[in-house]
Short mmCIF file of C-alpha atoms in Angstrom, two decimals:
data_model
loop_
_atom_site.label_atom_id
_atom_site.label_comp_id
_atom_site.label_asym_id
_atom_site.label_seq_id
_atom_site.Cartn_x
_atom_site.Cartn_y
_atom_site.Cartn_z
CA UNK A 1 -51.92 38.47 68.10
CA UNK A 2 -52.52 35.99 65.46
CA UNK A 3 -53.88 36.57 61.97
CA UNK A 4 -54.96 34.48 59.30
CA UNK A 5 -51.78 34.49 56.66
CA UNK A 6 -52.85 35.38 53.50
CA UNK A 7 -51.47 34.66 49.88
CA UNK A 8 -51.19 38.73 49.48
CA UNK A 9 -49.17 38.67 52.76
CA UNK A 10 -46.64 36.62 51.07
CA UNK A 11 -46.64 38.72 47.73
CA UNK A 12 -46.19 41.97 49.92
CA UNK A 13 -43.19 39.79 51.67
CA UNK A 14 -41.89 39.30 48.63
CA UNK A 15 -41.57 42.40 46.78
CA UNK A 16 -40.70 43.66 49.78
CA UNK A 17 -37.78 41.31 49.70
CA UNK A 18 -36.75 42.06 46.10
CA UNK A 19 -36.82 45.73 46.57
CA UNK A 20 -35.71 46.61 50.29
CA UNK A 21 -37.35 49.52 50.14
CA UNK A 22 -40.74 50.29 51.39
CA UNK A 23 -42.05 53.00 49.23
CA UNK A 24 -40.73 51.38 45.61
CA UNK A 25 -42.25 48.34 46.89
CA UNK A 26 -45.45 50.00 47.97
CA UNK A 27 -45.21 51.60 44.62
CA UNK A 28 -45.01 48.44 42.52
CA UNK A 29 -48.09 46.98 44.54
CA UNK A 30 -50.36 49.79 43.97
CA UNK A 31 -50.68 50.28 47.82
CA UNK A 32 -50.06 52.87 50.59
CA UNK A 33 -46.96 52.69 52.15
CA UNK A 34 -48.92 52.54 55.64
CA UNK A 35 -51.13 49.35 54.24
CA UNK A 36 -47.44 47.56 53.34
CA UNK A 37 -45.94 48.50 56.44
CA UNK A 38 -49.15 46.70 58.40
CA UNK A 39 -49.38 43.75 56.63
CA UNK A 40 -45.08 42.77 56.98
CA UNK A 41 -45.86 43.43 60.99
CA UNK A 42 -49.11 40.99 60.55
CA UNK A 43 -46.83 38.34 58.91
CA UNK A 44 -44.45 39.02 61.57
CA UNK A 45 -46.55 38.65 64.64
CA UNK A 46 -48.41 35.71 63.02
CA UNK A 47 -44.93 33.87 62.89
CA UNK A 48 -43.51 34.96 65.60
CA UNK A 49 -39.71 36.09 63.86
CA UNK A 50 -38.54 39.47 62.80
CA UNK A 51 -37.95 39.55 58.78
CA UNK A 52 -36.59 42.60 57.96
CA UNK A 53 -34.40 45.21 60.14
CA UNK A 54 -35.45 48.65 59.45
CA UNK A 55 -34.01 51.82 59.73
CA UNK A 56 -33.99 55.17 58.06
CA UNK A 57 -31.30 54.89 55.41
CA UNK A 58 -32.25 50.94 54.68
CA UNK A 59 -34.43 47.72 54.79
CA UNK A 60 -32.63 44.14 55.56
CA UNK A 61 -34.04 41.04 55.94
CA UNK A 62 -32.89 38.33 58.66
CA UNK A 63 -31.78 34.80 58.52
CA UNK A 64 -35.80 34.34 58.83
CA UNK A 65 -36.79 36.86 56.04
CA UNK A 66 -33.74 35.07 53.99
CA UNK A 67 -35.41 31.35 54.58
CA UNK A 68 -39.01 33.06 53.71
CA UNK A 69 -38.07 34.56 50.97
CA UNK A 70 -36.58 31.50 49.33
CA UNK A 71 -39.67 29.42 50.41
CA UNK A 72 -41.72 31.86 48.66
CA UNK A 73 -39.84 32.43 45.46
CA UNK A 74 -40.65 28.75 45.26
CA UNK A 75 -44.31 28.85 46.42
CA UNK A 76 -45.03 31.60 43.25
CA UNK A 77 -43.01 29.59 40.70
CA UNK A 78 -45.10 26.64 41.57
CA UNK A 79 -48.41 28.50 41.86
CA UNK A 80 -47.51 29.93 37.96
CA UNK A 81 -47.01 26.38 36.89
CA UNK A 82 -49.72 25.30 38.39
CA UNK A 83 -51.55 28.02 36.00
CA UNK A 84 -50.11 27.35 33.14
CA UNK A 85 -51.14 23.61 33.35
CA UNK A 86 -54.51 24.71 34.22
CA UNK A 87 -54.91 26.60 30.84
CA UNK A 88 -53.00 24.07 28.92
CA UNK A 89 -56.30 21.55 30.49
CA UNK A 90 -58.70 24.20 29.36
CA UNK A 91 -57.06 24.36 25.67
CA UNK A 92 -56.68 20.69 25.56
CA UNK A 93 -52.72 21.04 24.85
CA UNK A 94 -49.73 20.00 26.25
CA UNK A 95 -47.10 23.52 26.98
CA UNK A 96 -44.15 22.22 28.21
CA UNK A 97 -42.16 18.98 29.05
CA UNK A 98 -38.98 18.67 30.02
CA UNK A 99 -37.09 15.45 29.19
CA UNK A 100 -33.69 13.87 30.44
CA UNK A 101 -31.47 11.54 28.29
CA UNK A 102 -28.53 9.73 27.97
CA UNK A 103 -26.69 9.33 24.83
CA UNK A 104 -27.80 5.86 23.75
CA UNK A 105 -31.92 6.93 24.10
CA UNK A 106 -30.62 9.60 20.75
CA UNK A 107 -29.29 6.39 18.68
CA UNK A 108 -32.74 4.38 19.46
CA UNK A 109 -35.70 5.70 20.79
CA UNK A 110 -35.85 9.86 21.41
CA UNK A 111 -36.06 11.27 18.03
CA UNK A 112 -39.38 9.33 16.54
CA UNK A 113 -40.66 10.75 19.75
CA UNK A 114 -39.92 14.69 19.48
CA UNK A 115 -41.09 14.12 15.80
CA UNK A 116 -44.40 12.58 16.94
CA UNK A 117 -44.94 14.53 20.17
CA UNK A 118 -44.40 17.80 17.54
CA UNK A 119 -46.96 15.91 15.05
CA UNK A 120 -49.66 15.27 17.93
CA UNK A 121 -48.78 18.67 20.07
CA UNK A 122 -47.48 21.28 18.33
CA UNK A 123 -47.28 24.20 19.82
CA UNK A 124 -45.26 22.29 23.41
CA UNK A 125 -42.29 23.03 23.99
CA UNK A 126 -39.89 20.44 24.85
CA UNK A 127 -36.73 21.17 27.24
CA UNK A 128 -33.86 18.48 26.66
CA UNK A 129 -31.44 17.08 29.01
CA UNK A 130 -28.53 15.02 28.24
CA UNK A 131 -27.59 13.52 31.98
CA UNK A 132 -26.01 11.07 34.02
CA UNK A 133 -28.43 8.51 35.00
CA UNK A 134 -28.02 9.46 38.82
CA UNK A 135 -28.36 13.03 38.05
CA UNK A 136 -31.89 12.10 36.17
CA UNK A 137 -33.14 9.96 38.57
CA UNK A 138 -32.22 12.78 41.44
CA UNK A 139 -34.28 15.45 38.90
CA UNK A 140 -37.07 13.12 38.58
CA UNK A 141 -37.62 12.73 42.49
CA UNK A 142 -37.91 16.31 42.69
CA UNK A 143 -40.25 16.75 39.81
CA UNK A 144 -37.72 19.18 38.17
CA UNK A 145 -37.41 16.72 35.13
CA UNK A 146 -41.02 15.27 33.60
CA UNK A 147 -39.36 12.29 32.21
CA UNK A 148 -36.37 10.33 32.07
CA UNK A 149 -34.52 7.38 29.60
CA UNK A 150 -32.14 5.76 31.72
CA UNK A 151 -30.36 2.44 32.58
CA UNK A 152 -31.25 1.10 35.58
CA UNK A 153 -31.61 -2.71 37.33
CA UNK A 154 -34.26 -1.50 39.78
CA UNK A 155 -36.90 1.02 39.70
CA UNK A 156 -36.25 3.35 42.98
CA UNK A 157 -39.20 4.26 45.48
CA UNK A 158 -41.25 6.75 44.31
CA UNK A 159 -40.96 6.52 40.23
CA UNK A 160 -41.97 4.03 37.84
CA UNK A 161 -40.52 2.73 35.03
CA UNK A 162 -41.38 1.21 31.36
CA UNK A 163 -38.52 -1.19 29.88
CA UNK A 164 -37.47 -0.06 26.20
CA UNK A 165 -34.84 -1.62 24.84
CA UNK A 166 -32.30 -4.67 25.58
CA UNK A 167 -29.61 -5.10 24.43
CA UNK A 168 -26.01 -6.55 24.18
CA UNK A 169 -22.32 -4.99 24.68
CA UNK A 170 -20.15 -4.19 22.46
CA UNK A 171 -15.82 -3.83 22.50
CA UNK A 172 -14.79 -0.42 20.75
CA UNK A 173 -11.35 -0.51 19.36
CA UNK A 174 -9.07 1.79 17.26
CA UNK A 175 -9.91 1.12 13.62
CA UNK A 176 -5.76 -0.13 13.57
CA UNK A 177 -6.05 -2.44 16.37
CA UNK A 178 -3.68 -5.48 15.96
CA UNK A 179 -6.36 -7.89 17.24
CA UNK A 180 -8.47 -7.00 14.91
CA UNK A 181 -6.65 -9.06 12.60
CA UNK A 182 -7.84 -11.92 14.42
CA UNK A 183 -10.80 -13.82 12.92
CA UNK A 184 -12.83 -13.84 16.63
CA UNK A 185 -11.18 -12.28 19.66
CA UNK A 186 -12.48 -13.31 23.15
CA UNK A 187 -12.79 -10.46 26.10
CA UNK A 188 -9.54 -12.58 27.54
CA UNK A 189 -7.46 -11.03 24.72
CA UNK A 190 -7.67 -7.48 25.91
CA UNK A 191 -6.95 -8.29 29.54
CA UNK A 192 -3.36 -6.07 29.62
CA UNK A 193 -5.21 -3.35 27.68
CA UNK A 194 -6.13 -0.13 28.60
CA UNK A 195 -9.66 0.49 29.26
CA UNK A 196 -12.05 3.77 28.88
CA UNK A 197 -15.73 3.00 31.01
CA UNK A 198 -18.41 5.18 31.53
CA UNK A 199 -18.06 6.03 34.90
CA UNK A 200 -19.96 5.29 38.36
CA UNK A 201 -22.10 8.76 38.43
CA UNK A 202 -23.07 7.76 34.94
CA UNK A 203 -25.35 4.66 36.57
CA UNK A 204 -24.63 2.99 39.43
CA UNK A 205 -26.05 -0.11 38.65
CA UNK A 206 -24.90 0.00 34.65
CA UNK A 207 -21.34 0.67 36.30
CA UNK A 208 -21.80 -2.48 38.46
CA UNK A 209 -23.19 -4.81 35.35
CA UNK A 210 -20.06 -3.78 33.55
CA UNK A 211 -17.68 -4.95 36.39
CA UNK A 212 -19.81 -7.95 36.41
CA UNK A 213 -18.32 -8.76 32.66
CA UNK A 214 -14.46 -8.43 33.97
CA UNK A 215 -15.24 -10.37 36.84
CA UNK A 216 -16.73 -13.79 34.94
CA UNK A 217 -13.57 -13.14 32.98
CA UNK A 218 -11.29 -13.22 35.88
CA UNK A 219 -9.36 -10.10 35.55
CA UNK A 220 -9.56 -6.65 36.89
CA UNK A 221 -9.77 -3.66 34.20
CA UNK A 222 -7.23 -1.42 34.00
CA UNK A 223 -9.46 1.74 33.71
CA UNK A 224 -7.54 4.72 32.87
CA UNK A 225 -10.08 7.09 31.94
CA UNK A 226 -13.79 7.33 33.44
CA UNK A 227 -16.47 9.89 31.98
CA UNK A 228 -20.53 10.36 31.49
CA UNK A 229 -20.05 11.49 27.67
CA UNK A 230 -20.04 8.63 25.22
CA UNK A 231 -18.19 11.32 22.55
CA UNK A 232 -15.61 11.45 24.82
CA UNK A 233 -14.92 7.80 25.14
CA UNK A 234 -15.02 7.30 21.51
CA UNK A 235 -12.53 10.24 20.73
CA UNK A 236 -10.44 8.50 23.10
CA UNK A 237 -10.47 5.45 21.74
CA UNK A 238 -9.68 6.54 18.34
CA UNK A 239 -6.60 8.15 19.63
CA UNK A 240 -5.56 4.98 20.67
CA UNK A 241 -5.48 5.88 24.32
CA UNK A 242 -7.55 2.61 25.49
CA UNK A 243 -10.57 0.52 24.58
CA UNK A 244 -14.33 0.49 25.71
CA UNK A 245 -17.35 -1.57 26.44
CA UNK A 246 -20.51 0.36 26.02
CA UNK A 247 -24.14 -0.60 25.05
CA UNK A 248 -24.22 -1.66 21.55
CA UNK A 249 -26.99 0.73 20.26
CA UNK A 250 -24.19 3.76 20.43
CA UNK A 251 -22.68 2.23 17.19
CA UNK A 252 -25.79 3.91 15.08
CA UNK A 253 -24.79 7.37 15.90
CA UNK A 254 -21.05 7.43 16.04
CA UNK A 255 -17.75 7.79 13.90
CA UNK A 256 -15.65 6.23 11.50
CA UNK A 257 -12.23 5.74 13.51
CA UNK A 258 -13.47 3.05 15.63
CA UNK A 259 -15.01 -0.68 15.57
CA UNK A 260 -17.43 -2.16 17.20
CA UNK A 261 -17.36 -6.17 18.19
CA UNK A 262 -20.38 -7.43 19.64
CA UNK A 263 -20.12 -9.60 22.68
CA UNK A 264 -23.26 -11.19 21.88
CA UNK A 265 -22.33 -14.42 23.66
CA UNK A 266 -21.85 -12.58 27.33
CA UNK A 267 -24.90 -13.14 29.46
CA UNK A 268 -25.07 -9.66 30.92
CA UNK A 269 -27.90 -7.02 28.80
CA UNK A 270 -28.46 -3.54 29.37
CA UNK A 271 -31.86 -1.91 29.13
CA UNK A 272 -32.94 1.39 28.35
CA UNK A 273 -35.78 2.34 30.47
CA UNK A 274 -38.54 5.28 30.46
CA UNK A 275 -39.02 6.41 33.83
CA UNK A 276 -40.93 9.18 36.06
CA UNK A 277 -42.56 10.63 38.68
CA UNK A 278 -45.89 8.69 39.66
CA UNK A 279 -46.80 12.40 41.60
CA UNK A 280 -45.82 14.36 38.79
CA UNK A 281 -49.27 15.36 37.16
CA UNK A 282 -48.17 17.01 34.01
CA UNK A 283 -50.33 15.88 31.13
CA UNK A 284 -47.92 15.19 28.60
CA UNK A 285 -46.15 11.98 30.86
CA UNK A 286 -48.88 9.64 29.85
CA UNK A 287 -49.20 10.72 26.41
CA UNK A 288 -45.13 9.97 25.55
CA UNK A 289 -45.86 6.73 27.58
CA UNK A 290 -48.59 5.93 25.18
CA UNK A 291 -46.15 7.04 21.68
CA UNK A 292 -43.56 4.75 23.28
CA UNK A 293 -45.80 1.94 23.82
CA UNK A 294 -46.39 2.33 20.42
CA UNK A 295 -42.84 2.77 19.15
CA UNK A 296 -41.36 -0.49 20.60
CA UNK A 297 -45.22 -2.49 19.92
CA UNK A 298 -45.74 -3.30 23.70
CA UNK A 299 -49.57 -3.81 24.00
CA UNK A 300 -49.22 -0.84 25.84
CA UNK A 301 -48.38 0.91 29.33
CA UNK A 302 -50.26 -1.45 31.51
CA UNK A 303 -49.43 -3.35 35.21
CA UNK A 304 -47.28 -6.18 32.92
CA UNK A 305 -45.15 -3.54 31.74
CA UNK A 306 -44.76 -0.91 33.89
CA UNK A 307 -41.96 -0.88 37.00
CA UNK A 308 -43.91 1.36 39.47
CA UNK A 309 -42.20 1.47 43.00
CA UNK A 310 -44.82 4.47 44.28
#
């Protein structure tokens, strides 16, 4: 027998799933425990699967009821979100936005935009992310992040991006490095040193463009030490365990035990990007695209300066 599946079939599933137990489930729905008992064996005949063994001491579900269940958690988290952005439309406010980061976007970019999102919005509340690039851009895909700053060469299927800031590399060194001594050291000087990189899972593509560097210089790094935390690779380098190359905009943020040189004359940039989900509808994305627009005086988000690979 078929039935038409309704959304209160798949709330009864559900407590029904939390509790294992028919009557405190019944209970906590405000319904008979006949009417519960009818409506599991309608949602079972209308798929086709048992989900739940009964007998008289206890309730289980099966490797069905186990998939459901998951599928459903997921089907009422969304449906809640999907109210709360309804009400934040009706208000004409923004409620919540979560935002990924890497440690550069803090040094440039992020906090004249939590000050002016809190000026323009503020009663949101903002969820922050420090993360690997890769591990924003996976977020972003799945709509579990709003909006990202990464580093990035391409923009990958499915998100779009908004260029924010280029910029050059610099050399970190131990404040009592020897070659510091020297009026202008090349890259070529450092060849037999140590060296501390952020690593692949930071950014593929960052990884790649800082490879590039070694490679025009002929020699392969000696990388002893690979991380995602920019903290770390400064502490390091302090304690004279190696030096780094890193984007130059993490020298407005950081310490007093360690130089930066600019290698202003290398060809290779890195640029810090804006990106998100072109499916993800919450209200808030185009709003920080609009501050940033504003913050780095591009005309604003248009086709000219937008990366969208939807």
């Amino acid at each position: 027998m078929n039935y038409q599946i309704e959304l209160r079939h798949l709330l009864y599933f559900k407590v029904l799933a939390e509790e294992l137990h028919f009557r405190r489930a019944a209970e906590k729905l405000f319904i008979a425990q006949p009417g519960l008992s009818r409506q599991i064996k309608q949602l079972e005949e209308s798929y086709g699967v048992t989900l739940f063994e009964r007998n008289k001491r206890n309730v289980q579900m099966t490797e069905a009821g186990m998939y459901l269940f998951q599928e459903v958690k997921e089907l009422f988290r969304h449906l809640d979100q999907i109210e709360t952005q309804l009400q934040s439309f009706a208000n004409g406010k923004i409620s919540t936005l979560k935002l990924g980061f890497i440690g550069s976007a803090v040094q440039t970019i992020l906090p004249q935009l939590l000050v002016t999102l809190k000026q323009q919005q503020p009663d949101i509340e903002l969820s922050l992310h420090e993360l690997a690039n890769e591990t924003q851009l996976d977020l972003l895909e799945k709509k579990e992040l709003d909006l990202g700053f990464v580093r990035l060469s391409e923009t990958p299927p499915g998100l779009c991006s908004l260029p924010i800031h280029t910029e050059h590399f610099s050399l970190v060194l131990p404040n009592n490095h020897p070659l510091l001594k020297s009026p202008q050291p090349s890259l070529d000087a450092f060849k037999n040193e140590s060296f501390i990189l952020f690593s692949k899972n930071y950014s593929h593509s960052y990884y790649d463009l800082v490879m590039s560097i070694f490679s025009d210089h002929k020699f392969i790094p000696k990388v002893t030490l690979r991380t995602v935390n920019a903290l770390t690779i400064f502490n390091m380098v302090a304690q004279g365990l190696g030096v780094a190359i890193v984007p130059s905009s993490l020298k407005n943020g950081y310490h007093v035990d360690v130089t930066f040189l600019e290698l202003n004359t290398l060809p290779q940039r890195t640029t810090l990007s804006l990106v998100w989900n072109a499916q993800n509808r919450n209200p808030g994305i185009p709003l920080v695209i609009q501050i940033i627009a504003s913050q780095t005086n591009k005309a604003g988000p248009d086709t000219a300066s937008i990366n969208n690979n939807s």
